[in-house]
Coordinates of C-alpha atoms in Angstrom, one line a residue:
X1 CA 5.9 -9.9 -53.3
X2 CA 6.9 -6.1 -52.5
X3 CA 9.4 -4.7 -53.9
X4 CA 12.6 -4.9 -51.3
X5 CA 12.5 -0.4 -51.6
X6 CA 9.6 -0.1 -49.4
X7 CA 11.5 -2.5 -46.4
X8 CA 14.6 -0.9 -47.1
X9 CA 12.9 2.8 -47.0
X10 CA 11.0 1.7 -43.4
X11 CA 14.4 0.2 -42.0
X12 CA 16.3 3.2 -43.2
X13 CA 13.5 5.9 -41.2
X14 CA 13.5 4.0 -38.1
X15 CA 17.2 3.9 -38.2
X16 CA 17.2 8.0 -38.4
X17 CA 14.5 7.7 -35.5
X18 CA 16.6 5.8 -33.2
X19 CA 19.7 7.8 -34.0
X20 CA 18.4 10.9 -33.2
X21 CA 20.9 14.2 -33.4
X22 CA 23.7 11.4 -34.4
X23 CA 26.1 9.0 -32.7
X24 CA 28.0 12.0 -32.1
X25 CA 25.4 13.3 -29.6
X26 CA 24.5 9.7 -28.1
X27 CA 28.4 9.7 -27.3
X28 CA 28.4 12.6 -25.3
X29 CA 24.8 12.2 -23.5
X30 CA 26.9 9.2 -22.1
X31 CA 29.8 10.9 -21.2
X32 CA 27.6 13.2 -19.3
X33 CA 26.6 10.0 -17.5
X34 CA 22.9 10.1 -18.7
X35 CA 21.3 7.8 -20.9
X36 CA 19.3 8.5 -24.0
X37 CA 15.2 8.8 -24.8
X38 CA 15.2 5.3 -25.8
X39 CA 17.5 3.7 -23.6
X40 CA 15.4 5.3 -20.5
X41 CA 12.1 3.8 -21.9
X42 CA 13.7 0.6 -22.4
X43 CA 14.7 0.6 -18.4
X44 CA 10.6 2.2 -17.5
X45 CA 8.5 -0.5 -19.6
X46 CA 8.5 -4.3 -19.2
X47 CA 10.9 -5.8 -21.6
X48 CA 10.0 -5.6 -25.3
X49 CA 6.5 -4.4 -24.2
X50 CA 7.3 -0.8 -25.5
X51 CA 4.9 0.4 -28.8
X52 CA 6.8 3.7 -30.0
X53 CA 3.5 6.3 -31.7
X54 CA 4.5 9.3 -34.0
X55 CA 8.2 8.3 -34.6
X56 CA 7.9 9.6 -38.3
X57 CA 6.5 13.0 -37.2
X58 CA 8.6 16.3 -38.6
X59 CA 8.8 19.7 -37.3
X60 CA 6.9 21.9 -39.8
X61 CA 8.5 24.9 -42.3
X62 CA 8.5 28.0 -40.2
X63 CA 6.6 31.3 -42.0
X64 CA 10.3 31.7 -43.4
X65 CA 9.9 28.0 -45.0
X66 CA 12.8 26.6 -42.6
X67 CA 12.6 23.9 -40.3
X68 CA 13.1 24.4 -36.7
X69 CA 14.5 20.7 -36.3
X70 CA 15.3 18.0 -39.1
X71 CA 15.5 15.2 -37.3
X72 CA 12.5 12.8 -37.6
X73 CA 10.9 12.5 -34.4
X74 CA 11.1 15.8 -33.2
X75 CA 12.8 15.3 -30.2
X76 CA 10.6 13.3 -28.2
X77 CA 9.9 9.7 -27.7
X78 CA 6.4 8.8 -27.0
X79 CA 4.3 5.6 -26.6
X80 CA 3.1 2.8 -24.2
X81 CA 4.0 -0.6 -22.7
X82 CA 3.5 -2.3 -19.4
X83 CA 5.2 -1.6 -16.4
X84 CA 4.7 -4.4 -13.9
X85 CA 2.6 -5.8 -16.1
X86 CA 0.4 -3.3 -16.4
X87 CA -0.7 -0.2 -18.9
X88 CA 1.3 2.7 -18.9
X89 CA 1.7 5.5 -21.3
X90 CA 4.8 7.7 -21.8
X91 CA 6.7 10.5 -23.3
X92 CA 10.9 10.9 -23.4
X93 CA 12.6 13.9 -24.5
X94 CA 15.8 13.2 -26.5
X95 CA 18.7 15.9 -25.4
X96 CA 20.4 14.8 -28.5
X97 CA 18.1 16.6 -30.9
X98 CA 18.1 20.1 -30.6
X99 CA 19.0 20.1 -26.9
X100 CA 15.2 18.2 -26.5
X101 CA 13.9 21.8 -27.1
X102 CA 10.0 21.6 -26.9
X103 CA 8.5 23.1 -30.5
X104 CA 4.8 22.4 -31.9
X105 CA 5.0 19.0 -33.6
X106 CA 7.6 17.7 -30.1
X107 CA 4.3 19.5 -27.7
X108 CA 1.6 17.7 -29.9
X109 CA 3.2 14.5 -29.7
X110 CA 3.3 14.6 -26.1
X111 CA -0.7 15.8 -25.7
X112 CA -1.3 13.1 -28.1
X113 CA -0.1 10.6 -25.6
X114 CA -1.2 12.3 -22.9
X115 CA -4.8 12.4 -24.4
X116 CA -4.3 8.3 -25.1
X117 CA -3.6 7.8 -21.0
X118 CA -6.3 9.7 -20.2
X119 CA -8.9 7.7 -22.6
X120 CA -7.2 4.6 -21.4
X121 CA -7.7 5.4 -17.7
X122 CA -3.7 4.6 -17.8
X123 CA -0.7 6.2 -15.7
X124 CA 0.9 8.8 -17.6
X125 CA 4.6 9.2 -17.3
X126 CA 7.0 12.0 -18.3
X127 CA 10.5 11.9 -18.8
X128 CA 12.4 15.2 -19.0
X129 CA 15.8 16.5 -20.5
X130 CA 15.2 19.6 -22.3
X131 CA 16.4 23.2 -23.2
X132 CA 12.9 24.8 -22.5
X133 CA 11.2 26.1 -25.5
X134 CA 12.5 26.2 -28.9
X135 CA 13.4 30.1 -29.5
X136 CA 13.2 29.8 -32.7
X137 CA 9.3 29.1 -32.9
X138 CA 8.5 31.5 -30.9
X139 CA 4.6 31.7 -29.5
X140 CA 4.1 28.5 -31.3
X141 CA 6.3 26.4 -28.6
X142 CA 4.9 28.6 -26.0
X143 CA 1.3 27.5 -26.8
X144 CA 3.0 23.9 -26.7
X145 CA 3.0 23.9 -23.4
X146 CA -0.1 25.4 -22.6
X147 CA -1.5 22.5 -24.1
X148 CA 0.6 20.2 -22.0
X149 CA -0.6 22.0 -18.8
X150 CA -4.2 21.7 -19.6
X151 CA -4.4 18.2 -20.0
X152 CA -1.9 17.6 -16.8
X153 CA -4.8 19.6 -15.0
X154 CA -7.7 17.4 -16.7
X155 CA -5.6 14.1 -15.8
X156 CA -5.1 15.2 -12.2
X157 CA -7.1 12.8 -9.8
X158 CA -7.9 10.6 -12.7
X159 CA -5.4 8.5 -13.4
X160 CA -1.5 9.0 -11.6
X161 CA 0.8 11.3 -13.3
X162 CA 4.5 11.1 -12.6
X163 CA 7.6 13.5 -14.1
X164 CA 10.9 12.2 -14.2
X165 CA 14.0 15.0 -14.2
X166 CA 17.0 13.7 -15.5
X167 CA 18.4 16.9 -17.0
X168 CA 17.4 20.6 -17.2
X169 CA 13.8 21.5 -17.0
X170 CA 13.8 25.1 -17.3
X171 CA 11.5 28.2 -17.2
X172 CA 7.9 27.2 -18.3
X173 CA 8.8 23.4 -18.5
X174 CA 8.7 23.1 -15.0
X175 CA 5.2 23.9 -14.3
X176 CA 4.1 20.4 -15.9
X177 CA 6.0 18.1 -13.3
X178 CA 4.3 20.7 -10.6
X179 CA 1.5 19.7 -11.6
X180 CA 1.9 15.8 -11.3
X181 CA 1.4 13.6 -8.4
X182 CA 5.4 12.8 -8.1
X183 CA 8.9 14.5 -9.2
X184 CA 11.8 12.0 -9.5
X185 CA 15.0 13.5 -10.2
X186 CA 18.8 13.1 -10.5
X187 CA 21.0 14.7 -8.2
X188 CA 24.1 15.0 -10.8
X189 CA 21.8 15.8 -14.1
X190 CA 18.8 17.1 -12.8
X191 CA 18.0 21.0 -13.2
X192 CA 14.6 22.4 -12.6
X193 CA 14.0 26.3 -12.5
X194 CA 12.3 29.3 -13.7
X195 CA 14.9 32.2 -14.2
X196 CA 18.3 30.7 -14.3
X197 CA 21.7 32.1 -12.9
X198 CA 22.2 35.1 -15.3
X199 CA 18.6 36.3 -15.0
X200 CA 18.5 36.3 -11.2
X201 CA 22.1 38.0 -11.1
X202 CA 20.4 40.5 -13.5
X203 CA 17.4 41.4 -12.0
X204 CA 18.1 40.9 -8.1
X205 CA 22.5 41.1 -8.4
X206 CA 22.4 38.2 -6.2
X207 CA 25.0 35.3 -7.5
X208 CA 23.7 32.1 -7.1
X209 CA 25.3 28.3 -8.5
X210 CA 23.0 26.3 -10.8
X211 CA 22.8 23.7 -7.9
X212 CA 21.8 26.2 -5.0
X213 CA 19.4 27.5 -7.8
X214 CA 17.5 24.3 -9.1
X215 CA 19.7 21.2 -8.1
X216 CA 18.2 18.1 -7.0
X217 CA 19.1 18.2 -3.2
X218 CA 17.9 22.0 -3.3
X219 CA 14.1 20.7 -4.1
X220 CA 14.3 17.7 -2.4
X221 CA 15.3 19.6 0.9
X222 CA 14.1 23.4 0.7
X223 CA 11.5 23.7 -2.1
X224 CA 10.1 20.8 -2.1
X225 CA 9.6 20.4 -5.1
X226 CA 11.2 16.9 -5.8
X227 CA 9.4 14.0 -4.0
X228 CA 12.6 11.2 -4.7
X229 CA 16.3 11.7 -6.0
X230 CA 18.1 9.4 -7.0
X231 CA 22.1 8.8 -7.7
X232 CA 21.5 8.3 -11.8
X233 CA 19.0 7.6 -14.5
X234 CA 18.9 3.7 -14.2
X235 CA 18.2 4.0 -10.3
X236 CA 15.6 6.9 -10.9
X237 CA 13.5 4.6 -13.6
X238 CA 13.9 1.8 -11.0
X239 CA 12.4 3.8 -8.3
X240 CA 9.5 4.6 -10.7
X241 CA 8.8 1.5 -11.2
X242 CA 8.3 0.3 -7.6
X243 CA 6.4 3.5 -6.8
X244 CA 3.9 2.3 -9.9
X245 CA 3.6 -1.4 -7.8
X246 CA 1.2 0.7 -5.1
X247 CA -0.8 2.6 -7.8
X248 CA -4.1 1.7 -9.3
X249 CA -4.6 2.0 -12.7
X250 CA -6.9 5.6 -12.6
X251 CA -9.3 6.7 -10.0
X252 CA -11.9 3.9 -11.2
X253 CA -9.8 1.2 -10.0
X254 CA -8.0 0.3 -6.3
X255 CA -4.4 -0.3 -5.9
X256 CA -3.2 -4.5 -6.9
X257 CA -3.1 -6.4 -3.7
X258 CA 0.9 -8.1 -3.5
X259 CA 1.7 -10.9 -1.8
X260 CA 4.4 -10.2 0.4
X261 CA 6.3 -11.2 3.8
X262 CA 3.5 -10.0 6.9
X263 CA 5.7 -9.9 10.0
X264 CA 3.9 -8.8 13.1
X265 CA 6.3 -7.0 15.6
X266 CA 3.9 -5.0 17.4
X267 CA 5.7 -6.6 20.3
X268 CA 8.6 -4.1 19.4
X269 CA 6.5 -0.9 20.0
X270 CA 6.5 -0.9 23.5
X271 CA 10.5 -0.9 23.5
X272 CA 10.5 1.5 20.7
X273 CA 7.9 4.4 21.8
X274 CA 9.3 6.0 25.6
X275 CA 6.1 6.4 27.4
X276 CA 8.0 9.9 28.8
X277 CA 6.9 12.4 26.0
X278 CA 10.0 14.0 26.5
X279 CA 11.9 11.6 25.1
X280 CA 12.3 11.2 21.2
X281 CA 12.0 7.9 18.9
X282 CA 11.9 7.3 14.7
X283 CA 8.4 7.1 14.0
X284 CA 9.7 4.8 11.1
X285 CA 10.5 2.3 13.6
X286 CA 7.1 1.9 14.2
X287 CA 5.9 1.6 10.9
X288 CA 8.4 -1.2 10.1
X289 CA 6.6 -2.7 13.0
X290 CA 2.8 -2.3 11.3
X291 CA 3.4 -2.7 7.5
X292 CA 4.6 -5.9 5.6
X293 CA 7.9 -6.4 5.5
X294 CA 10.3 -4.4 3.1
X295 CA 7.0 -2.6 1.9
X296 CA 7.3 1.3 3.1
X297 CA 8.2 3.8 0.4
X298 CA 8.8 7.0 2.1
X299 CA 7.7 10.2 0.0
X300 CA 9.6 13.6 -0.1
X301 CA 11.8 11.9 2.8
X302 CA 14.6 15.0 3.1
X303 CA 11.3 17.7 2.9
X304 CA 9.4 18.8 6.2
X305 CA 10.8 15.9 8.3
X306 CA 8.6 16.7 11.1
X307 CA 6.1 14.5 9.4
X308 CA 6.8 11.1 7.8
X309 CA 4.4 9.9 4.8
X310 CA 4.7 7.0 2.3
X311 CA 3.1 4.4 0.7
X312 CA 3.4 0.8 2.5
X313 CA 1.1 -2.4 2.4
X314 CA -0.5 -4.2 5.3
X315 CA -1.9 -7.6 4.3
X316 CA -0.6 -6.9 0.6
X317 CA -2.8 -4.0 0.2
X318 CA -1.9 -0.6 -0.3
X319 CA -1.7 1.9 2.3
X320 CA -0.8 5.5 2.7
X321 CA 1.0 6.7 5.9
X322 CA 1.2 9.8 7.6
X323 CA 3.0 9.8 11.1
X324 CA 4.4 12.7 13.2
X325 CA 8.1 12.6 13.5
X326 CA 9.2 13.2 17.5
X327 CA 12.8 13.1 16.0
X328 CA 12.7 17.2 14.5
X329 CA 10.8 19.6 16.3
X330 CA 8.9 17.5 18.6
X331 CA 6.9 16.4 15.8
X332 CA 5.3 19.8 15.6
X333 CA 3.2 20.8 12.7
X334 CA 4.7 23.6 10.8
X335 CA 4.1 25.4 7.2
X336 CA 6.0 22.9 5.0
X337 CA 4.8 19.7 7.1
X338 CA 1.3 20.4 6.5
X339 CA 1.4 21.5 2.8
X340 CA 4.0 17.7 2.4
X341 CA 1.3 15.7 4.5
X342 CA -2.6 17.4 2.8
X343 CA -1.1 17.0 -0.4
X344 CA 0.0 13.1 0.2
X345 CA -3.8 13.1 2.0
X346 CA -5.4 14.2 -1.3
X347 CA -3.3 12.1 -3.6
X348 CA -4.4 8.8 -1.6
X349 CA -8.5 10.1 -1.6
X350 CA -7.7 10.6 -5.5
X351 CA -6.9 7.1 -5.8
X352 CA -8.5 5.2 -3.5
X353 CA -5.8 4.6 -1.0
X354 CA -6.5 4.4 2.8
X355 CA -5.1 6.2 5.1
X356 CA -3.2 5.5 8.4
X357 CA -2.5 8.5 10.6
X358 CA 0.2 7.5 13.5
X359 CA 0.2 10.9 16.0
X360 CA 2.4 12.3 18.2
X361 CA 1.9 15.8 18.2
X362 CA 3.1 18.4 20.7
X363 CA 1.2 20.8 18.5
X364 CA 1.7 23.8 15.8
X365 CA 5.5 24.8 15.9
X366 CA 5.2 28.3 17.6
X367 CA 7.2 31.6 16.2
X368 CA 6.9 34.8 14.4
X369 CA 8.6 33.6 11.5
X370 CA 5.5 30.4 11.4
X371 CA 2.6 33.2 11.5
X372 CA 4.5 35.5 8.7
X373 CA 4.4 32.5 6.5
X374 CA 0.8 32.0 7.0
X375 CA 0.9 28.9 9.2
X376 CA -3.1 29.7 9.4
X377 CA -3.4 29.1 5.7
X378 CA -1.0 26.4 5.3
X379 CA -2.2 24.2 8.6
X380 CA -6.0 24.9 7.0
X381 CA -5.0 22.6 3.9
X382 CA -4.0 19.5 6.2
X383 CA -7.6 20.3 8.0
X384 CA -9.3 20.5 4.5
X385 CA -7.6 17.8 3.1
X386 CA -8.3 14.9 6.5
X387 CA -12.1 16.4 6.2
X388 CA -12.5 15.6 2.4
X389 CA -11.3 12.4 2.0
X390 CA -13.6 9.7 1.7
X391 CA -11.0 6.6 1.8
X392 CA -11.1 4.8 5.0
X393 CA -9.1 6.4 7.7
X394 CA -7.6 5.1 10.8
X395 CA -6.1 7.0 13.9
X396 CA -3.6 5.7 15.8
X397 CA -2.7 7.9 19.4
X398 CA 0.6 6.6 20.5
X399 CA 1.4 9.4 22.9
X400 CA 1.1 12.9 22.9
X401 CA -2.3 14.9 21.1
X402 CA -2.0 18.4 21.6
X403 CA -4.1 21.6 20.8
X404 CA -5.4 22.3 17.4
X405 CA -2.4 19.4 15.9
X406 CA -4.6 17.1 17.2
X407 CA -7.5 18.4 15.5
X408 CA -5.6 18.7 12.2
X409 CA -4.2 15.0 12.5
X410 CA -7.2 13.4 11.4
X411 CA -9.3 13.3 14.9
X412 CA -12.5 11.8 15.0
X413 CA -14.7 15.0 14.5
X414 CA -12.8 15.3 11.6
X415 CA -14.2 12.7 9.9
X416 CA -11.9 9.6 11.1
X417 CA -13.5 6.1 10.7
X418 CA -11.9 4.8 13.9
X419 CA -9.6 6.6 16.4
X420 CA -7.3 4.0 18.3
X421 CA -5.0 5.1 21.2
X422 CA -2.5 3.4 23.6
X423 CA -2.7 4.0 26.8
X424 CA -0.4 6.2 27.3
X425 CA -1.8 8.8 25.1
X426 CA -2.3 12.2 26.3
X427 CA -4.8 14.1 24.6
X428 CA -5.7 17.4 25.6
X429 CA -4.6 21.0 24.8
X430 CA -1.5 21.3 26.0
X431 CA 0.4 19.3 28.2
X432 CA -0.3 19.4 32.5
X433 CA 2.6 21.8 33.2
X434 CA 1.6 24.8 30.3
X435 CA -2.4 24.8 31.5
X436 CA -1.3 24.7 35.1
X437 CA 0.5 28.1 34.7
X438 CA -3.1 29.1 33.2
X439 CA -5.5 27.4 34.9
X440 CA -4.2 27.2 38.4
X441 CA -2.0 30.5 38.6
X442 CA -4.1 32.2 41.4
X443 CA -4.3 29.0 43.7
X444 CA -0.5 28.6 42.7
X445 CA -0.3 32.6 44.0
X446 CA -2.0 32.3 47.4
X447 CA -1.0 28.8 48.4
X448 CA 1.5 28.4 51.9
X449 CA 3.9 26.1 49.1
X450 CA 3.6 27.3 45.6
X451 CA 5.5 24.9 44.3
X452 CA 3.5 22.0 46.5
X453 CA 0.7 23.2 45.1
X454 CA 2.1 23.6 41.1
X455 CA 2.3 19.9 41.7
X456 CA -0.4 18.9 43.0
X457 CA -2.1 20.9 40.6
X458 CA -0.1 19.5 38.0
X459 CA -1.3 15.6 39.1
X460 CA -4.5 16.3 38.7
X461 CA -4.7 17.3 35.8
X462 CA -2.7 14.7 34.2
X463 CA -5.1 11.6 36.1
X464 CA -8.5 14.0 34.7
X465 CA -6.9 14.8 31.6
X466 CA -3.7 13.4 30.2
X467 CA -5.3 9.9 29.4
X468 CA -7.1 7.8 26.7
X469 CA -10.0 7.5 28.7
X470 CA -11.4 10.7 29.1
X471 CA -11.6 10.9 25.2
X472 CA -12.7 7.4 25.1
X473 CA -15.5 7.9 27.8
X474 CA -16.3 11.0 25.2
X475 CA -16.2 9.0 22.0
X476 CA -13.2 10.5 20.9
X477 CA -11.0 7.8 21.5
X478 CA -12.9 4.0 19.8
X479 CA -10.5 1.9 21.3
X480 CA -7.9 1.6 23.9
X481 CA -5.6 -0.7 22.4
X482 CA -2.2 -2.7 23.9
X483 CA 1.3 -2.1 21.7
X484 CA 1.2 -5.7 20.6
X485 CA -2.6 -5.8 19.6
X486 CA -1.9 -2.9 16.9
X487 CA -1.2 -4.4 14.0
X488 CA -3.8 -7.3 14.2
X489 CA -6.3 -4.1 15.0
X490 CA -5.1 -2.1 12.3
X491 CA -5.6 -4.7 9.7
X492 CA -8.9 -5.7 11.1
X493 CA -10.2 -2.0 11.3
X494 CA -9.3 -1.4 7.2
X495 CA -10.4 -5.2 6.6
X496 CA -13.7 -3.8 7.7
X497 CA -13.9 -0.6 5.8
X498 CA -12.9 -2.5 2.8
X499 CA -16.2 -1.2 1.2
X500 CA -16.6 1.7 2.8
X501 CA -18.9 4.5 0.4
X502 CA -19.8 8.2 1.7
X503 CA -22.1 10.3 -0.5
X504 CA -21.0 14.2 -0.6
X505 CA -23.4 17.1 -1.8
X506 CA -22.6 17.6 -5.0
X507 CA -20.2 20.9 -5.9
X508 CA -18.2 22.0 -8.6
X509 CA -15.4 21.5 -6.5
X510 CA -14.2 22.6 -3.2
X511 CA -11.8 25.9 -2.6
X512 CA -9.3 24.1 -0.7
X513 CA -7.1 27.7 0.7
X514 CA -3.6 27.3 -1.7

């Protein structure tokens, strides 16, 4: 038998481990109403499916022969466990030891992890509460993060990557949750920003409150940084966990088909969408309509609200949707909507997620302040990013399909599988009365009854024009469809594109315009 030292030495380390900066510390993370490194992994992973790596690791003597920390551990949690039943990898910084400030041994646990999902084709996820970089190492924490950086960039597109804010993120920290696929945060807890308070009243003499700064609501409204927030940690990791029920594995694999409740209520649309383009609707009204029941999860909801997209499931399989919202501007495409909707585009190509485009677009939201912000540039990415995916895409027309919008909502020159339109979609440049004024302004000019003519003029255009069938009689249009045939067609279309390949011409890669 052993001797009982060696049990008593292992019981008394992972005691130490689990402790972290002391009872002291774990007292007043609670009090701050935030949960600690362990606690949070226990929420994230199945139940007692959680293998902890690296718990015995110790900050190294500095040239002076101190230690920067001297807790065991470092002041991270990492490891891996099942999440729905299925592989995930993680790291969890611990607030309670040294403020969860990021040193060497703390950054080369975390790449050791992160270097595991990646060889394991596994989701990597990232939880966050920490001071930034520990001061005291100097270039050596610095260099921590680089190394974190590199292999966010290497695992992007290969396998899903998803940061988790539920206390300060600050300075270079922040740059690794930019870089991943998702940003959960906590709207009490949650800090994320690059210069804080004191620097910006420093440099610029602007005052300016931690929350206005780099709170939650901030980044999930204005910035746009922060995809879901959520009222506290346990709710966060929840959300986390049903966002991972529409992932696949990596990009080698396709999302897990669910069995769920598929309630058609295409019926509904015709009650729902105003055939007047004037008038406005919730585009998520028709989605409830299209996907199975209860299974739309709306992405960076409060961000660019002139476009809707989230993840959803039609026959149990995964499905990414990206609808114009006639609720806020008119459903217009602006700077921020088509930076949210190309980069949810690009994230469903990555991992094999098809894509349903609902459109009702009155076009590009017009103004000085749109073309100083490079709406050029930004609408380009939505146009790149429809063009290079290679997932099946569908189109569905519900009403109005103006100008170059219509172009950029994944139109059939664009590279759309099938293009499906009601009929009373109006597809065209711009709507009968704006190309009247242009068009018809000198027979409006010499007619006996301007305004006679100004309708007349306006009539025919919208019987030649504003209709389905002109596009359809130009292969534009695949399908006219009825409002209560949609979903069956929907599901039919994908069913049927199941399999879908397209070879590319081999590049390096592309040069999307950031």
């Amino acid at each position: 038998m052993w001797d009982e030292q060696y049990r008593k030495d292992l019981e008394r380390r992972r005691h130490d481990a689990v402790m972290g900066g002391g009872q002291a510390r774990i007292d007043k993370q609670h009090q701050n109403g935030k949960l600690t490194a362990r606690e949070r992994l226990e929420l994230l992973f199945d139940e007692g499916t959680f293998a902890e790596l690296c718990a015995f690791r110790e900050a190294r003597p500095t040239v002076y022969g101190e230690r920067t920390c001297d807790v065991i551990g470092d002041g991270v949690v990492v490891g891996y466990g099942k999440i729905g039943g299925h592989l995930a990898y993680a790291s969890s910084e611990d607030f309670t030891v040294n403020g969860g400030s990021l040193g060497e041994i703390h950054s080369k646990k975390i790449c050791q992890v992160m270097d595991a999902a990646l060889n394991a084709k596994a989701p990597f996820i990232s939880i966050n509460d920490s001071g930034g970089a520990r001061i005291d190492e100097g270039v050596a924490s610095l260099s921590g993060y680089s190394g974190i950086f590199l292999r966010n960039t290497r695992a992007s597109g290969v396998i899903p990557q998803i940061a988790v804010v539920l206390g300060p993120c600050a300075g270079g920290a922040c740059y690794s949750p930019g870089i991943c696929d998702f940003v959960f945060m906590t709207k009490k807890s949650a800090k994320m920003f690059i210069t804080g308070p004191s620097v910006v009243k420093a440099v610029t003499g602007e005052e300016v409150g931690m929350e206005e700064l780099g709170g939650a609501v901030m980044h999930a409204r204005t910035s746009g940084v922060a995809h879901f927030v959520y009222d506290d940690d346990a709710a966060c990791l929840r959300g986390v966990r049903e966002l991972m029920t529409y992932l696949p594995q990596s990009n080698l694999k396709n999302p897990p088909v669910v069995e769920g409740v598929a309630v058609d209520r295409s019926a509904s649309l015709e009650s729902i969408v105003p055939a007047d383009r004037r008038r406005v609707y919730d585009v998520r009204s028709v989605i409830h309509c299209l996907v199975d029941e209860g299974s739309f999860f709306e992405v960076q909801a409060a961000f660019a609200p002139n476009v809707v997209v989230g993840l959803s499931r039609l026959d149990g399989h995964t499905l990414g949707i990206v609808a114009n919202q006639p609720r806020t501007r008119a459903g217009a495409l602006d700077v921020d909507s088509s930076d949210k909707a190309a980069r949810f585009v690009r994230f469903c190509d990555c991992f094999n997620i098809p894509i349903l485009s609902l459109v009702d677009v009155s076009g590009y939201w017009p103004g000085l302040e749109q073309e100083r912000k490079g709406i050029i540039r930004h609408g380009a990415k939505l146009l790149y990013a429809y063009a290079e995916a290679t997932v099946p895409k569908v189109t569905l027309i519900m009403r109005k399909a103006f100008g170059g919008a219509y172009i950029a909502m994944n139109s059939k020159k664009m590279g759309a599988d099938v293009v499906l339109a009601w009929p009373i979609a109006e597809i065209a440049v711009m709507g009968a009365e704006g190309a009247v004024e242009i068009t018809g302004r000198k027979a409006i000019a010499q007619a006996a009854d301007p305004q006679a003519a100004r309708e007349c003029l306006i009539e025919e255009y919208n019987r030649k024009h504003l209709n389905p069938y002109f596009a359809a009689a130009n292969g534009l249009v695949d399908e006219v469809i009825l409002p209560e045939e949609t979903r069956h067609r929907i599901a039919q279309t994908f069913d049927a594109l199941r399999d879908k390949k397209v070879e590319t011409p081999w590049k390096k890669h592309g040069n999307i315009p950031l």
